CSV table of C-alpha atoms in Angstrom, one decimal:
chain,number,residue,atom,x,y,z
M,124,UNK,CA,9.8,-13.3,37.2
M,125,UNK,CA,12.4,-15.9,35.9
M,126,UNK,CA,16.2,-14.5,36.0
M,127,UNK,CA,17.4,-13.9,32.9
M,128,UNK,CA,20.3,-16.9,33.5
M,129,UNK,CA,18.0,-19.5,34.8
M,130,UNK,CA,15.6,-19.9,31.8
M,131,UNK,CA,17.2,-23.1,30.5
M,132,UNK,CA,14.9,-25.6,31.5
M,133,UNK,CA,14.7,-29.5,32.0
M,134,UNK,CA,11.5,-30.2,30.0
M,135,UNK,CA,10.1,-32.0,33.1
M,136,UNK,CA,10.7,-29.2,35.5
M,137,UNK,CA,9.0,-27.0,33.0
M,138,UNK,CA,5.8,-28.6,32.4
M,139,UNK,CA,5.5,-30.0,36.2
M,140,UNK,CA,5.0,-26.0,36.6
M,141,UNK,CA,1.2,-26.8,35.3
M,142,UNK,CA,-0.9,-27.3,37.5
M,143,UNK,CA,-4.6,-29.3,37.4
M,144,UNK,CA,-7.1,-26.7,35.8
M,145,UNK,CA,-5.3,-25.1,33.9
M,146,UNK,CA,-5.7,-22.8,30.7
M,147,UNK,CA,-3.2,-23.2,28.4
M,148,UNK,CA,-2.4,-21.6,24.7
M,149,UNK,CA,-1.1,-23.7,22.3
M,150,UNK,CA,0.7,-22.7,19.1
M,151,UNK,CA,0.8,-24.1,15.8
M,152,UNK,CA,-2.0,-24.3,12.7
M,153,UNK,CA,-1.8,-27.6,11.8
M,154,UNK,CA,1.5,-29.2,12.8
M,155,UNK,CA,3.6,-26.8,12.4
M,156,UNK,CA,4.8,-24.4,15.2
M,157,UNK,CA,2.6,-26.8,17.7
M,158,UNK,CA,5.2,-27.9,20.2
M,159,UNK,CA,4.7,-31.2,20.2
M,160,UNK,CA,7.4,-32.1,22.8
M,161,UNK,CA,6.0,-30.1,25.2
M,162,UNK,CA,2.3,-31.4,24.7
M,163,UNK,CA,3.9,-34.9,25.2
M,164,UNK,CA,5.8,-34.2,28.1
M,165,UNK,CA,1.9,-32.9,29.6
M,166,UNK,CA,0.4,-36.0,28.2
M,167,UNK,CA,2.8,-38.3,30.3
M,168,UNK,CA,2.9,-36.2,33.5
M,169,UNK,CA,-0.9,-36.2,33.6
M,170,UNK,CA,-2.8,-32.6,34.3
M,171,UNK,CA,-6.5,-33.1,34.3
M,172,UNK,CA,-9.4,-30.9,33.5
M,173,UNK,CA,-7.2,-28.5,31.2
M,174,UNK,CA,-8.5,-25.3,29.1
M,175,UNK,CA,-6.8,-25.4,25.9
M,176,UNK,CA,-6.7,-22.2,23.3
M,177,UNK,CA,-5.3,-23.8,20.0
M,178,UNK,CA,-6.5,-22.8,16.2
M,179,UNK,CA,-7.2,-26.3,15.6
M,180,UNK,CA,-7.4,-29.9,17.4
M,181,UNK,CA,-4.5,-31.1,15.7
M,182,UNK,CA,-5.1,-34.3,14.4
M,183,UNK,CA,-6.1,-37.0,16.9
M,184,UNK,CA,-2.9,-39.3,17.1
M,185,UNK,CA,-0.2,-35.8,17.5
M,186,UNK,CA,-0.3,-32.6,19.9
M,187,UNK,CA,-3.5,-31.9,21.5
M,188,UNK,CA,-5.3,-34.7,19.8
M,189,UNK,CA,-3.7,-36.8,22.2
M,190,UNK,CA,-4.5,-34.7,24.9
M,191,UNK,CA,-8.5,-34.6,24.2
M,192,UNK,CA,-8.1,-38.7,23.2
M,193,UNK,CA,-7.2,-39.1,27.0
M,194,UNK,CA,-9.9,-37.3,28.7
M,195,UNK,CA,-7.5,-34.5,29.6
M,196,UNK,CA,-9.2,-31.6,28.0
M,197,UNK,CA,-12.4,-29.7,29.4
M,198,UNK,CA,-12.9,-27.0,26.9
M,199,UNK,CA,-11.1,-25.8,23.9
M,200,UNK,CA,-11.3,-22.3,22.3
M,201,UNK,CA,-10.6,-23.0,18.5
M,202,UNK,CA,-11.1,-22.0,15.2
M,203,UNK,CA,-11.4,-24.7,12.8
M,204,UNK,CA,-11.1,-28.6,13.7
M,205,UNK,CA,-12.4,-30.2,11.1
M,206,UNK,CA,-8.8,-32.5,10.6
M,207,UNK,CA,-9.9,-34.2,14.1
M,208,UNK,CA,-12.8,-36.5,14.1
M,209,UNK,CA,-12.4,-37.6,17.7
M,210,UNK,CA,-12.3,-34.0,18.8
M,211,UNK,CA,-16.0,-33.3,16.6
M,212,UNK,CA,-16.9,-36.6,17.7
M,213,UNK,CA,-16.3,-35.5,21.8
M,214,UNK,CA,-17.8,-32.2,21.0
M,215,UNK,CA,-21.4,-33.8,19.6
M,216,UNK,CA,-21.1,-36.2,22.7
M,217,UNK,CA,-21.1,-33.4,25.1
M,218,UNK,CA,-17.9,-34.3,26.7
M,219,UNK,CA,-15.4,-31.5,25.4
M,220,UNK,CA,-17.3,-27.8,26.0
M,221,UNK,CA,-15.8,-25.9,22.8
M,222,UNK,CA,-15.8,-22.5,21.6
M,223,UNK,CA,-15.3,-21.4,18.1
M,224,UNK,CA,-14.3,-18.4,16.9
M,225,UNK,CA,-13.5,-16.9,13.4
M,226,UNK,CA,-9.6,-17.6,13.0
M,227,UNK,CA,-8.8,-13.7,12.9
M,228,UNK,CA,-10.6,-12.7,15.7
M,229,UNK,CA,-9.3,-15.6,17.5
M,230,UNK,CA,-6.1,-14.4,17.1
M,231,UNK,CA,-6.4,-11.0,17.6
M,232,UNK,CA,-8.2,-11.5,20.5
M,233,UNK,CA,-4.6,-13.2,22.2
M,234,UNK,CA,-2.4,-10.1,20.8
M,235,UNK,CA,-4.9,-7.8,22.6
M,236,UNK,CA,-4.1,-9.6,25.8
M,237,UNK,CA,-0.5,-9.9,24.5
M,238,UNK,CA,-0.7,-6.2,24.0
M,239,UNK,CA,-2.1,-5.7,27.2
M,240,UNK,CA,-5.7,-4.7,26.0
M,241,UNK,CA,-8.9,-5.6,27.7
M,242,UNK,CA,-10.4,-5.8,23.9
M,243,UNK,CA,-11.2,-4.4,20.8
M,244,UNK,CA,-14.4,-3.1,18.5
M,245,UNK,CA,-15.1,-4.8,14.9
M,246,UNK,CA,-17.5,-5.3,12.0
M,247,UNK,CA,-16.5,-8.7,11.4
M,248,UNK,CA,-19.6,-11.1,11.8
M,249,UNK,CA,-22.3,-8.2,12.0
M,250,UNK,CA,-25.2,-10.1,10.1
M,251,UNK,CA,-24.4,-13.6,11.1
M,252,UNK,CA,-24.8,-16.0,13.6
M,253,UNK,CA,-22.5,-15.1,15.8
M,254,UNK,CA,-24.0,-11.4,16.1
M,255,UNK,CA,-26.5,-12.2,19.2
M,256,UNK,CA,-23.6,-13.4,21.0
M,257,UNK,CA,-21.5,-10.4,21.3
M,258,UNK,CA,-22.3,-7.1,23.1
M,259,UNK,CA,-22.3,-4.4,20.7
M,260,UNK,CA,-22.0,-0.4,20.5
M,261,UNK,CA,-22.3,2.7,18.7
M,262,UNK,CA,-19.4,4.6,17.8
M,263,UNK,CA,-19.1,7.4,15.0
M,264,UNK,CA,-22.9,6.4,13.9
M,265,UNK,CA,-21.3,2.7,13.2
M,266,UNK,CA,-22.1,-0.5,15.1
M,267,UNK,CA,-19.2,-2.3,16.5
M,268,UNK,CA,-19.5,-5.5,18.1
M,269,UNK,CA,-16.7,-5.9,21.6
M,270,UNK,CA,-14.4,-8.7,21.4
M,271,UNK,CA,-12.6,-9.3,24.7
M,272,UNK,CA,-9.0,-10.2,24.6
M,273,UNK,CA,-8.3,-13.9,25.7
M,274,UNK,CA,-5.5,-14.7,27.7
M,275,UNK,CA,-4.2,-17.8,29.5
M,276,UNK,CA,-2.0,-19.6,32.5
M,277,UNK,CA,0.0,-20.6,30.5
M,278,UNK,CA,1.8,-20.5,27.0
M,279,UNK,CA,3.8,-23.5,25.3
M,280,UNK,CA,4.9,-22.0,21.8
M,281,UNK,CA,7.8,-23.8,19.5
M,282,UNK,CA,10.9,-21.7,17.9
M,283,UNK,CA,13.3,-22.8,15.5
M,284,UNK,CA,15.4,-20.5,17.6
M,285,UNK,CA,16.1,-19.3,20.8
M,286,UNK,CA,19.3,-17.5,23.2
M,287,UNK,CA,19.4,-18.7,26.9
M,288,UNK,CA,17.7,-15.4,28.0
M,289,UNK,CA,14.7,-16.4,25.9
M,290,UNK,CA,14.7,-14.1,22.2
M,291,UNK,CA,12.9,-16.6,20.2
M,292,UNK,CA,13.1,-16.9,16.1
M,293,UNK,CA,10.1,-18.8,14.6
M,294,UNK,CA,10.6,-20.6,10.6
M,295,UNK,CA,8.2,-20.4,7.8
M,296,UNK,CA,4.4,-21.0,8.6
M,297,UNK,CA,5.5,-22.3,11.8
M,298,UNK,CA,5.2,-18.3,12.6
M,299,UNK,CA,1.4,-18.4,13.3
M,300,UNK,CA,-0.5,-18.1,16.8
M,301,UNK,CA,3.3,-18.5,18.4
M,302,UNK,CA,4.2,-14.8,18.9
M,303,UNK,CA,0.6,-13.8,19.9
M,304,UNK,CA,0.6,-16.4,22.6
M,305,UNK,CA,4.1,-16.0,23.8
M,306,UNK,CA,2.4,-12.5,25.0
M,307,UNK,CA,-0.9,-13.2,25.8
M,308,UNK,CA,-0.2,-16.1,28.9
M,309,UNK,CA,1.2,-15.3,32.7
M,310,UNK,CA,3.5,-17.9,32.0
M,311,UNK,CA,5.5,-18.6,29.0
M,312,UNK,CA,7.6,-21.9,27.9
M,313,UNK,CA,9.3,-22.1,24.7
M,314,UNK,CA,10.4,-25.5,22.7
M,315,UNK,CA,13.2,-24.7,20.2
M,316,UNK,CA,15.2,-26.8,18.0
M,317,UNK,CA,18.2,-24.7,18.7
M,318,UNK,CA,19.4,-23.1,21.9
M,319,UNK,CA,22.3,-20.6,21.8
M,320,UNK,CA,24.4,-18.3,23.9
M,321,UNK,CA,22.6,-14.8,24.5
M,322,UNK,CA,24.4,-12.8,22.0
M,323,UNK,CA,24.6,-15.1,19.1
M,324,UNK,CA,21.2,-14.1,17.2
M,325,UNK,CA,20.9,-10.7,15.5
M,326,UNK,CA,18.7,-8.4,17.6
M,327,UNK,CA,16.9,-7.3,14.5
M,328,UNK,CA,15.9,-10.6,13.5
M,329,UNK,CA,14.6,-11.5,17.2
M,330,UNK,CA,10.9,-12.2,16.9
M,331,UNK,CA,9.9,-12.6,20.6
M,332,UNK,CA,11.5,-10.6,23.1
M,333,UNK,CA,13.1,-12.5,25.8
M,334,UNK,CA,10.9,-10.5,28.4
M,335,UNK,CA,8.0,-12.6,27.4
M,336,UNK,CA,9.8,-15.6,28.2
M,337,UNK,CA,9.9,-17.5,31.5
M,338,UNK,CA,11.3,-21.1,30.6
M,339,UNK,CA,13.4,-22.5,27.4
M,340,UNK,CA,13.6,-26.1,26.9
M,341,UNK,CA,15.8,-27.6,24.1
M,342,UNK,CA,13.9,-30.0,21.8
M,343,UNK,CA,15.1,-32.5,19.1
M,344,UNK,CA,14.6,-31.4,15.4
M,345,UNK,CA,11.7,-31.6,13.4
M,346,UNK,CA,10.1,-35.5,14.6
M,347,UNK,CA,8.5,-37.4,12.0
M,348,UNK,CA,5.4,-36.5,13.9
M,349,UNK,CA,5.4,-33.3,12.7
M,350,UNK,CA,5.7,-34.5,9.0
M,351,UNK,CA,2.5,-36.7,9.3
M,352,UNK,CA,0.6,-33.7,8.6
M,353,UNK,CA,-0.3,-34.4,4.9
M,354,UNK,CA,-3.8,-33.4,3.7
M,355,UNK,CA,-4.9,-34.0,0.3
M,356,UNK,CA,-6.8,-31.0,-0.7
J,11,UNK,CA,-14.1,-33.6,-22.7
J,12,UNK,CA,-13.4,-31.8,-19.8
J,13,UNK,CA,-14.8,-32.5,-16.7
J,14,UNK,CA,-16.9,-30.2,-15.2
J,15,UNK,CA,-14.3,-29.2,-12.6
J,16,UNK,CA,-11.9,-28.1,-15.3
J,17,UNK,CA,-14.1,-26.0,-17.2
J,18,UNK,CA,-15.0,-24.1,-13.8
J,19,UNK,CA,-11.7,-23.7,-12.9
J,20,UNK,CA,-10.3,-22.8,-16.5
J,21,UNK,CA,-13.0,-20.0,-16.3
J,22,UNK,CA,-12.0,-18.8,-13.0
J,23,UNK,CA,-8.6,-18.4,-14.0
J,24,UNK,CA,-9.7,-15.5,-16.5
J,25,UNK,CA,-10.6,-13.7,-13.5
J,26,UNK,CA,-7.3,-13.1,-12.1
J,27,UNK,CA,-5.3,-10.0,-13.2
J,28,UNK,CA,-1.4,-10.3,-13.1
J,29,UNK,CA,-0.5,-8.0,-10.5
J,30,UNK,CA,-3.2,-9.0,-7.7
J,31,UNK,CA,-3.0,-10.8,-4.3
J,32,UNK,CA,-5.7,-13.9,-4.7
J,33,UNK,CA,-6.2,-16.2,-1.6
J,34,UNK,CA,-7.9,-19.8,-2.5
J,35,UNK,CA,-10.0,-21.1,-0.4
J,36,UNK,CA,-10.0,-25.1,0.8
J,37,UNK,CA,-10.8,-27.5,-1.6
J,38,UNK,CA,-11.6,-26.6,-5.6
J,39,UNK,CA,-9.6,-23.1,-5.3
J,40,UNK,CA,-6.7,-24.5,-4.1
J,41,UNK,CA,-5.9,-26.1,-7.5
J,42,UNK,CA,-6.7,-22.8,-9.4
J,43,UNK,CA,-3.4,-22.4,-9.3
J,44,UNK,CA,-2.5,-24.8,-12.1
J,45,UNK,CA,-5.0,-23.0,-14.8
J,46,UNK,CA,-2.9,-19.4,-14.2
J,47,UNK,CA,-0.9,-18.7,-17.0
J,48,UNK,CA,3.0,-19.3,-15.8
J,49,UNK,CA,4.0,-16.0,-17.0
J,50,UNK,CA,1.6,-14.3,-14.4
J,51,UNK,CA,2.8,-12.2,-11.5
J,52,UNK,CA,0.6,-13.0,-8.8
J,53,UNK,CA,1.3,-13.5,-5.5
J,54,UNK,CA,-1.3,-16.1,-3.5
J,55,UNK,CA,-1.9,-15.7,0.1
J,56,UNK,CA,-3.0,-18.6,2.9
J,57,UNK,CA,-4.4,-17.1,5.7
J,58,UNK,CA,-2.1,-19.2,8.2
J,59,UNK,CA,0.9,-16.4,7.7
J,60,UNK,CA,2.3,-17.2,4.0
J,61,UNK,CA,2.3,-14.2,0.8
J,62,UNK,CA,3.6,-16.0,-2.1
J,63,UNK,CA,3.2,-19.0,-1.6
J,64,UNK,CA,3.1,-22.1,-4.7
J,65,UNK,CA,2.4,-25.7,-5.0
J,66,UNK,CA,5.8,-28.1,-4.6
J,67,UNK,CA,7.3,-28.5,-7.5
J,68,UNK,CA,7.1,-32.7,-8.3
J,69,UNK,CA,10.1,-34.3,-7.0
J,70,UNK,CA,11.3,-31.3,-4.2
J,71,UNK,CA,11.5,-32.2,-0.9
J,72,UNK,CA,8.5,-30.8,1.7
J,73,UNK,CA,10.0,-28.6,4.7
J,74,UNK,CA,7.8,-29.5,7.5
J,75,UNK,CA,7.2,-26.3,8.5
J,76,UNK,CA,5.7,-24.8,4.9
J,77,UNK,CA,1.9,-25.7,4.6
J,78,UNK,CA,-0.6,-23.7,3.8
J,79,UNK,CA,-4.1,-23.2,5.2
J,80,UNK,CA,-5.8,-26.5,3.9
J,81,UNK,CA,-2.3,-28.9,5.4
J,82,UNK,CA,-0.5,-28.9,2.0
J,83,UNK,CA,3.3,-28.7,2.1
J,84,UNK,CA,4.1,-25.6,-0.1
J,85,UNK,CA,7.2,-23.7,-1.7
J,86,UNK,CA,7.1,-19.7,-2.5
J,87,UNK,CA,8.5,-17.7,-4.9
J,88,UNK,CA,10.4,-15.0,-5.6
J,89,UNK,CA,8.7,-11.7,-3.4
J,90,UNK,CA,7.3,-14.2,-0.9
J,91,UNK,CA,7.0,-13.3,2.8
J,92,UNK,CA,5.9,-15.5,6.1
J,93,UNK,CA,4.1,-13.6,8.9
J,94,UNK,CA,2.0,-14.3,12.3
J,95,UNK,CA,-1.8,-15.2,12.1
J,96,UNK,CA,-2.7,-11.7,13.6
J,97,UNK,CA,-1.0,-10.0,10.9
J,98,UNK,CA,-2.3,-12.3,8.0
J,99,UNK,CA,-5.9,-11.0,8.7
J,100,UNK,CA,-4.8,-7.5,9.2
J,101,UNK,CA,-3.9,-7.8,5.1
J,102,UNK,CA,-7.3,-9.5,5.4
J,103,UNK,CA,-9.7,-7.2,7.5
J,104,UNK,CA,-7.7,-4.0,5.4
J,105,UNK,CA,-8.7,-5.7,2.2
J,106,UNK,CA,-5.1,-5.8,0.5
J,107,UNK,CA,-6.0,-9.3,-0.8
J,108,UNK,CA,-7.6,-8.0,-4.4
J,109,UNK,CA,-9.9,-11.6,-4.7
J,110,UNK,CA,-10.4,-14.6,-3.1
J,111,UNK,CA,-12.1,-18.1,-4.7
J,112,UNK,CA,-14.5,-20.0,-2.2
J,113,UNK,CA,-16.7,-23.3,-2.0
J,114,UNK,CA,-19.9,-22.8,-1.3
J,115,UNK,CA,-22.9,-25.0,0.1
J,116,UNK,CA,-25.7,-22.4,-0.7
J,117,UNK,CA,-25.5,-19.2,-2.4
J,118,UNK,CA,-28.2,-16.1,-3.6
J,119,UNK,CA,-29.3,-13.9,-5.6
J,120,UNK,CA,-28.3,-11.3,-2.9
J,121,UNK,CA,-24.8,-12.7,-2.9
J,122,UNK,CA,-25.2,-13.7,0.4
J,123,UNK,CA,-22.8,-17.3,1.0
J,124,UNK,CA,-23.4,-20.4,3.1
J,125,UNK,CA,-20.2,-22.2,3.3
J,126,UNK,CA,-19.1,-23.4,7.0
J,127,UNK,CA,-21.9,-24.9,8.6
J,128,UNK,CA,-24.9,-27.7,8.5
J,129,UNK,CA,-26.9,-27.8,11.6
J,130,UNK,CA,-26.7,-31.0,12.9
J,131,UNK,CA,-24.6,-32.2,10.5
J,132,UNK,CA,-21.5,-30.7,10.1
J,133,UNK,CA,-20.1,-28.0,12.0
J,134,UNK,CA,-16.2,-28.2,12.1
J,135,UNK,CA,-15.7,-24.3,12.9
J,136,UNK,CA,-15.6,-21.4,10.3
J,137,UNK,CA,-11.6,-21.1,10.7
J,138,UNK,CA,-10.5,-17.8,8.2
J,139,UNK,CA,-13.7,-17.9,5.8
J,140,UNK,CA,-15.6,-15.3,7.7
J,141,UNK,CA,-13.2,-12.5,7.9
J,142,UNK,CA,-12.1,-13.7,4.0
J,143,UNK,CA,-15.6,-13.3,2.5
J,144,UNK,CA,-16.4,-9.7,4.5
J,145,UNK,CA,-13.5,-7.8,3.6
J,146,UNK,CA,-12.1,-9.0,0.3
J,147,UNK,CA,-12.9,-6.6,-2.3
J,148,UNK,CA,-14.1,-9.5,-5.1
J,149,UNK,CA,-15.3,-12.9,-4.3
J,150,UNK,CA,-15.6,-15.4,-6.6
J,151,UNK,CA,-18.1,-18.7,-5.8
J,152,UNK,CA,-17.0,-22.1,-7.4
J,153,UNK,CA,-19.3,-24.6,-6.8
J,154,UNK,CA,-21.8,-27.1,-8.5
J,155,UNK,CA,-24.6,-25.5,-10.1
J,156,UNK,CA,-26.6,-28.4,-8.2
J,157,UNK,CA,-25.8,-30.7,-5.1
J,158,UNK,CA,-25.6,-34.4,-5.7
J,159,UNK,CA,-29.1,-35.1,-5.2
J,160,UNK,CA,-29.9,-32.4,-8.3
J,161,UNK,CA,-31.0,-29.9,-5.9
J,162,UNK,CA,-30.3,-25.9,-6.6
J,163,UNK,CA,-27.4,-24.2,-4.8
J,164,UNK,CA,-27.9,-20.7,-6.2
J,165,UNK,CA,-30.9,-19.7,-4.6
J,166,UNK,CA,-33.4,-16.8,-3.7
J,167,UNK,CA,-32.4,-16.6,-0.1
J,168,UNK,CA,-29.9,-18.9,2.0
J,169,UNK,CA,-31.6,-21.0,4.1
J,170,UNK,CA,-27.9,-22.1,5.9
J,171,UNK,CA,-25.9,-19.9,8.5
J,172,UNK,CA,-24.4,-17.0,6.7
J,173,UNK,CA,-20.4,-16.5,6.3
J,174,UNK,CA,-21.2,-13.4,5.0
J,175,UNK,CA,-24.0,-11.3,4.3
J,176,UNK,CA,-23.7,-9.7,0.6
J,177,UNK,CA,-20.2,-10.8,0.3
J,178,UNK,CA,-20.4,-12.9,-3.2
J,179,UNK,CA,-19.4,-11.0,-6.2
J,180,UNK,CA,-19.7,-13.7,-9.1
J,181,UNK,CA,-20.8,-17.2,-9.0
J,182,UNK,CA,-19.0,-19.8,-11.5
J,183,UNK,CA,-20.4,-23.0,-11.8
J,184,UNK,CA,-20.7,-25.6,-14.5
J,185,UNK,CA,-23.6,-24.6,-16.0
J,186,UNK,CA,-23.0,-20.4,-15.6
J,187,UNK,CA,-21.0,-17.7,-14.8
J,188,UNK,CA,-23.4,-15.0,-12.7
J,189,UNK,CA,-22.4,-11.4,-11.6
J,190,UNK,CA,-23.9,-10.2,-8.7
J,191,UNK,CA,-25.5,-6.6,-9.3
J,192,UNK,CA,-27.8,-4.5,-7.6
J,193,UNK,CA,-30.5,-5.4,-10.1
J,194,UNK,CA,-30.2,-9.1,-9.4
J,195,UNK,CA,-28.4,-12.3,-10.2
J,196,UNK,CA,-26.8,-10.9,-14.2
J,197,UNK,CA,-26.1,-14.5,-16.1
J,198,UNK,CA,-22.6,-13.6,-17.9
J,199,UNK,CA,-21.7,-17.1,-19.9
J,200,UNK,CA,-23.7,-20.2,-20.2
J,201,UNK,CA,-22.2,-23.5,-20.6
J,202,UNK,CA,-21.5,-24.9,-24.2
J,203,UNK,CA,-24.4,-26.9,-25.4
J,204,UNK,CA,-26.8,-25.7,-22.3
J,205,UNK,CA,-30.2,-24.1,-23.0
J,206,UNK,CA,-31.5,-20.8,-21.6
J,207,UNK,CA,-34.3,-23.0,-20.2
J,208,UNK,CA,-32.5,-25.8,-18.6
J,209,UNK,CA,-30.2,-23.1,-16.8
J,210,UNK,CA,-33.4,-21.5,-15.5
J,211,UNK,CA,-34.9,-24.9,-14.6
J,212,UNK,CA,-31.9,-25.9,-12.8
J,213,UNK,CA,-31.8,-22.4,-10.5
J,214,UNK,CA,-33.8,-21.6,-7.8
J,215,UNK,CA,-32.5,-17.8,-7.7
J,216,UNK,CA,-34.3,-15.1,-10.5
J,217,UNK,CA,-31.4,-15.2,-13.2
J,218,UNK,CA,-31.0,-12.0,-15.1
J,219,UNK,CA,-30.4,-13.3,-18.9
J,220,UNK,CA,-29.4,-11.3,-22.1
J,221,UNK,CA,-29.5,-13.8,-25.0
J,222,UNK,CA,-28.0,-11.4,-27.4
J,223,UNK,CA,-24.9,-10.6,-25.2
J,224,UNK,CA,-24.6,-14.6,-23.4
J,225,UNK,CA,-21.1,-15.8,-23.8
J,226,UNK,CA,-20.2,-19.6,-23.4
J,227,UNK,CA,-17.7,-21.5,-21.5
């Protein structure tokens, strides 16, 4: 438990929490709402043989890219990561351990552990490849494959916006994974671009209870890092 | 002349109904967008957590933190909404997207799709396509009629990993447009100028084909 007045966090102290070993969520789909500060501050302080739960690799220059470029990275449980050659490229070589799962499941699979779940039953993938893999039961006549939640050591999610007790507000399609991870880890630390006094958001418009949050660092605004992200599609 | 890419997607675009929710897939889909009349109300969905969502207008400014699913910065209009990832494929798994366009490698007469994996070759990670071709009501293939090396892609069986078994609703290529019915692989339109015989020859699937009631594209 953090006290509700000591959540503001130097970013140091905050990711020297993380130890060697470690499974850590990630937010973001693509660049935005990966907090790239964070990642960078992990980069330079040096935890080895990390688990990391991201949608995607990033790309391999920003966020976790950097991370998997430096040998840091053991396994990663992702969705997609086609944007990251280096990432396919450590995968093929057998020298990142990867699991993929279909983006919605991945996702609900963290806001079942957010939610406090062990798992869930579905019909998505009966038929395909990934049926074998999964346990599955009969319920109301229907086969239903289990999913088991997924939860981590730690969380590092970006805000726009966030109170000193820890309320976060996330920005456009910066939303993503970041609510479903804040949940889902024992551990929670939040990047935003603004920090304000408790009080000053509008409860309503809170998207992450502060109760989910252990540590709040302040970040500068949007980097040009996270503007690199241009695909041509 | 058109290219072949235009004709495809200027025939897709007569299967959206003003009113709907359409997500486009990566790729070819995406740019569906700019054969919709102006006037229509839909609203187009990207599975990373946008409803409403539009290409930047030329000129505007990209916020960083509006992209859609394939890494495009994006604007939204009017009725638009942001949400988390879990609740995107909630609107997904409960099938209140109406139709979604997709790529395809390999696609059959069964309507089975092959679109996210090449054993050995290429195998980046489905991302949303699974859950998108299982639970929207209407998907519509755009692809090639034939790989680059003139090989079929609408086949009798898919040889490739599945998306999605029976998923595939109609195929539009740029040689046919093909409904998937229980009976088999029903050939809609044919491409202007293309013989009966040449479409057959250039399929590997059984095509169901009506040459009083053909249209052309």
């Amino acid at each position: 438990m953090t006290l509700l007045n000591q959540k503001l966090t130097a970013i140091e102290t905050a990711i020297a929490t993380i130890p060697d070993g470690a499974s850590i969520m990630v937010g973001g789909f693509g660049s935005p709402g990966t907090p790239f500060a964070l990642l960078d501050e992990l980069l330079a302080q040096g935890q080895r043989r990390l688990t990391l739960i991201k949608n995607d690799a990033n790309e391999p220059d920003i966020g976790i890219g950097r991370l998997i470029r430096a040998g840091r990275v053991e396994r990663l449980i992702t969705s997609h990561i086609g944007l990251n050659r280096i990432a396919i490229e450590e995968m093929n070589q057998g020298r990142l351990a990867v699991e993929m799962h279909p983006q919605g499941l991945l996702a609900e699979k963290i806001r079942c552990a957010g939610a406090g779940h062990y798992g869930f039953l579905t019909d998505i993938g009966l038929g395909t490849e990934i049926a074998g893999k999964r346990r599955e039961i009969e319920c109301d006549g229907q086969t239903w494959a289990i999913e088991p939640a997924i939860r981590a050591d730690v969380a590092l999610v970006h805000a726009d916006l966030a109170d000193a007790y820890g309320n976060l507000v996330y920005r456009g399609t910066a939303i993503n994974f970041n609510p479903l991870m804040a949940m889902a880890a024992d551990r929670t630390i939040a990047q935003a671009f603004k920090v304000q006094a408790p009080g000053s958001l509008v409860p309503e418009a809170i998207h992450t209870p502060c109760a989910f949050i252990n540590q709040v660092v302040q970040v500068a605004t949007a980097s040009s890092e996270q503007g690199r992200s241009v695909h041509a599609v | 002349m058109p290219s072949d890419q235009d004709r495809i997607l200027a025939r897709a675009a007569r299967e959206v109904v003003s009113g709907q929710i359409v997500n486009l897939g990566i790729g070819l889909p995406t740019r569906l967008f700019h054969y919709l009349p102006t006037e229509m109300e839909v609203l187009i969905h990207s599975e990373n957590g946008v409803l409403g969502c539009q290409p930047l207008a030329p000129g505007s400014e990209a916020d960083l933190e509006m992209i859609d699913s394939g890494g495009a910065y994006i604007g939204t209009r009017p009725g638009a909404s942001v949400f988390d990832s879990a609740l995107s494929f909630a609107m997904i798994r409960r099938s209140r997207v109406d139709i979604t366009f997709m790529g395809a490698f390999e696609v059959d007469q069964l309507g089975n799709l092959a679109n996210w994996k090449i054993p050995g070759k290429f195998s980046p990670g489905i991302g949303g396509a699974m859950e998108l071709a299982q639970k929207v009501d209407r998907l519509v293939v755009l692809c090639s009629h034939n790989d680059k090396h003139g090989n079929p892609k609408i086949l009798r069986q898919c040889r490739l990993p599945l998306t999605a078994p029976r998923c595939v609703s109609r195929i539009i290529t740029d040689k046919a447009v093909m409904e998937v019915t229980d009976a088999g692989l029903e050939v809609i339109d044919i491409a202007e100028g293309l013989e009966v015989a040449a479409l057959r020859a250039a399929t590997e699937a059984e095509l169901i084909i009506d040459e009083q009631r053909l249209g052309r594209f």
